[in-house]
């Protein structure tokens, strides 16, 4: 029988990361996918990143993952969102050529030595004594393994809906995965149903572009990955997106189809995301809104299709078409294919641990939509953690768990396990209580050490980071010690439109003023007296980091204050075999949830929905006794 | 281990130790009924009786000797104070009887309760939240009716409700800010930061009111010191006597620490006033009266309110008034023109015109005392008040964070910075009622705003 250390089910965004890290960490690895050319296929939006999701991409990159690299190579527009706000919420977003993204993803996977692609479908997982030891394929053969990572996306018993018509499948034109859910249920797992949707695709030349509002990319565009060669970036020509709006007449047409909506007629049982609602959902829930914004996004450089972001729907195709034609710029639009909703199985994530290994079966990992998340980036973030942990376990090394204060990935997994979502989970910056600390710009400073430790980050890149760290420390010391005289700095202060000074002042004090640039201040230091200045001036990364930490010091301190309060509870661990059922005094719901999730710390317990503050107080009293 | 502790049945005297008409012994835990049945002989067994019923019977000791005739109140779990099976035994007020009954209960498997253990059990059983549990201590220690009402209000969750309302307002503001951050590409009609600022400022206003209430919350709990000052023969004693007669004197004439100063405690509208009569002592330096003068000055310095009494006939004692101003601030002084029965048209400035002889104007004086004591006239039993230092400090902290947030808005900082302080403020408020979560903000966003993409 064939054997692999790690088998990955599915070649989507979670599967790619899991496969890449597991194989590069030295495990013989196989991806089982129905179609090799579907590896890295973008099922929905031809875009990577966005608010909070951009953070995830940078974190995956710092750990040594692939998503940022693939996005950089296939990107046809790059923008930094929230640029008018502070650096903590800046977020990279790229439009990608859908076809090229998939091609680049396949290239990545094919390049890795001990990674094999098997075109098949897994119908059964085999365990012995609660330990995974192989899989059974649809083609009839069996493969042995030590770890199985399930990244099945929307394919487990996938069912697509357009109007009252439904078709079995995980994605347009692709068959569902049948058998694996049942196999997992037999092992004792509990499954649920979720729903997500995608908008119609439009014919490019049927759109009246001249009357639409253009949204070009940033100049110059910024790549996601630290490993992308800046001199050869962007690789592809850059395109714009366009903006249009629905109006009342559009809403009226859509309403006509409500009696044939699989959502409203109860045909779809799965719970959909509140924050990425279908257009029909938006009309019903926000009845007083007269219009909704829509983005027309290119599907690719030579694609004749346009993705209409914001118009996700599962209404009958005729209704979709009629409504589209009422939208400004789309008066004579042609619809290449209608939007649809897809329903799929997921496994409520209380069943996994923070390593993404299931609590029930050793060696079995879940990553991506199977855990109830939505979005490529959320999936990829889990994929990399599952892959790393599978490899670590096989190599008998210590598990790898990112803390909430370290990374959005940490927040994501802690939320999943602790809150066990029952609707698709999407990342937001507001989910991270450490928002000011875990930024895109410092993802490398937070996480690259781990990537390097696991052999996923090249040595030269890591050395550069370490050198920068030293320079950052020295720069901080310098700016807090060196004072500049008024006559030297006042011209600059007045140039920035801020108050001049009467007495000499340290650089860090002046740099705290929002309008003032640190680089300009550093330029005022005498290089002969402080030779370090030369090295600082040519290192924008160091200046950026010192500037952010200086300017926002007060806020960062106050954020840390809040965190410190919570930290106390994080440090209080709960014995793994703690008997919650004996606690008569905890609410019934709290008891059930605690028993199900088995939190590792009181902090984790306190974040579980349904566990009340009173329950936590009681738990504290018990633990102290 | 606490687990086994909770299996225990506990007993304690619930009324103050000492001689009273009756004493109440409280028992709580699984053995409450069976232990009672072993020592109590009544018409029916305690174990068989319905919850919230009272039974007459006799209690015997282990040798079968009668201890006392008693009433036993039965409370079945979970409908008791502690949430457990419990009984209350009312006995005749005698230390000996109480001790004997407790001893015989202990002989039957019950143990003595630790201080606060009944309340702790109530808390652990989810019968009380943290703020309510704290209020229990206040109820037990309250000395006047208002203080009791204040504590009871807290026990009923009045403060908790108020804090929860403020927290909700804060979450609304946070939601608006988070919305803008997380849905950067949406065409969301974002409420201006000015609006958010207004909202925050109104929350600060509410917090200020609660903070102010701490001073009168404390007054209600601890009482307020009042010094009566005046030159000889302005009618101080008659005024004092009138106050004592009209109000409910709690303790009549506690001997002063010196022969010169008399302290009386009275309750006016439920507020405890401690009156210090400086007994005609003038404040001027006089060698013979030096010691007394020293004490009087001290009394004035330590008083929250000074009633400065003047004779309507003889006019305003400016010299003494000026000396008072050296010892206390003017807003603490109530200037009184006494003896208006003799001279109704007073020709000097005053706060209240009274006649201690006829009682005219005394109502107004009482009202002024109350306002000075509480800083407000609007206090009622329904006002949420802060009487607990922990709550006060948390509110103070919340206010500080909110002021930071306003400062951030003023200095044009963007949402994520404002959010830091709003979250801190929310967490401070949450600490009072025991709630801290980031999910509330996100849930609120989803409930109230339209989001796509």
mmCIF file of C-alpha atoms in Angstrom, chain B residues 21-25 59 68-71 89-94 97-98 101:
data_model
loop_
_atom_site.group_PDB
_atom_site.id
_atom_site.type_symbol
_atom_site.label_atom_id
_atom_site.label_comp_id
_atom_site.label_asym_id
_atom_site.label_seq_id
_atom_site.Cartn_x
_atom_site.Cartn_y
_atom_site.Cartn_z
ATOM 1 C CA UNK B 21 -37.057 40.284 71.267
ATOM 2 C CA UNK B 22 -36.263 37.464 68.911
ATOM 3 C CA UNK B 23 -33.214 35.939 67.288
ATOM 4 C CA UNK B 24 -33.136 34.262 63.898
ATOM 5 C CA UNK B 25 -30.905 31.306 63.123
ATOM 6 C CA UNK B 59 -36.817 22.376 69.828
ATOM 7 C CA UNK B 68 -37.307 26.825 73.276
ATOM 8 C CA UNK B 69 -40.634 27.379 71.523
ATOM 9 C CA UNK B 70 -39.786 28.471 68.003
ATOM 10 C CA UNK B 71 -41.104 29.375 64.536
ATOM 11 C CA UNK B 89 -35.522 29.445 63.090
ATOM 12 C CA UNK B 90 -36.981 32.301 65.094
ATOM 13 C CA UNK B 91 -36.294 31.871 68.788
ATOM 14 C CA UNK B 92 -36.794 34.018 71.836
ATOM 15 C CA UNK B 93 -33.997 36.521 72.092
ATOM 16 C CA UNK B 94 -31.445 34.917 74.330
ATOM 17 C CA UNK B 97 -31.011 29.664 73.607
ATOM 18 C CA UNK B 98 -29.277 30.560 70.355
ATOM 19 C CA UNK B 101 -29.864 25.458 69.230
#
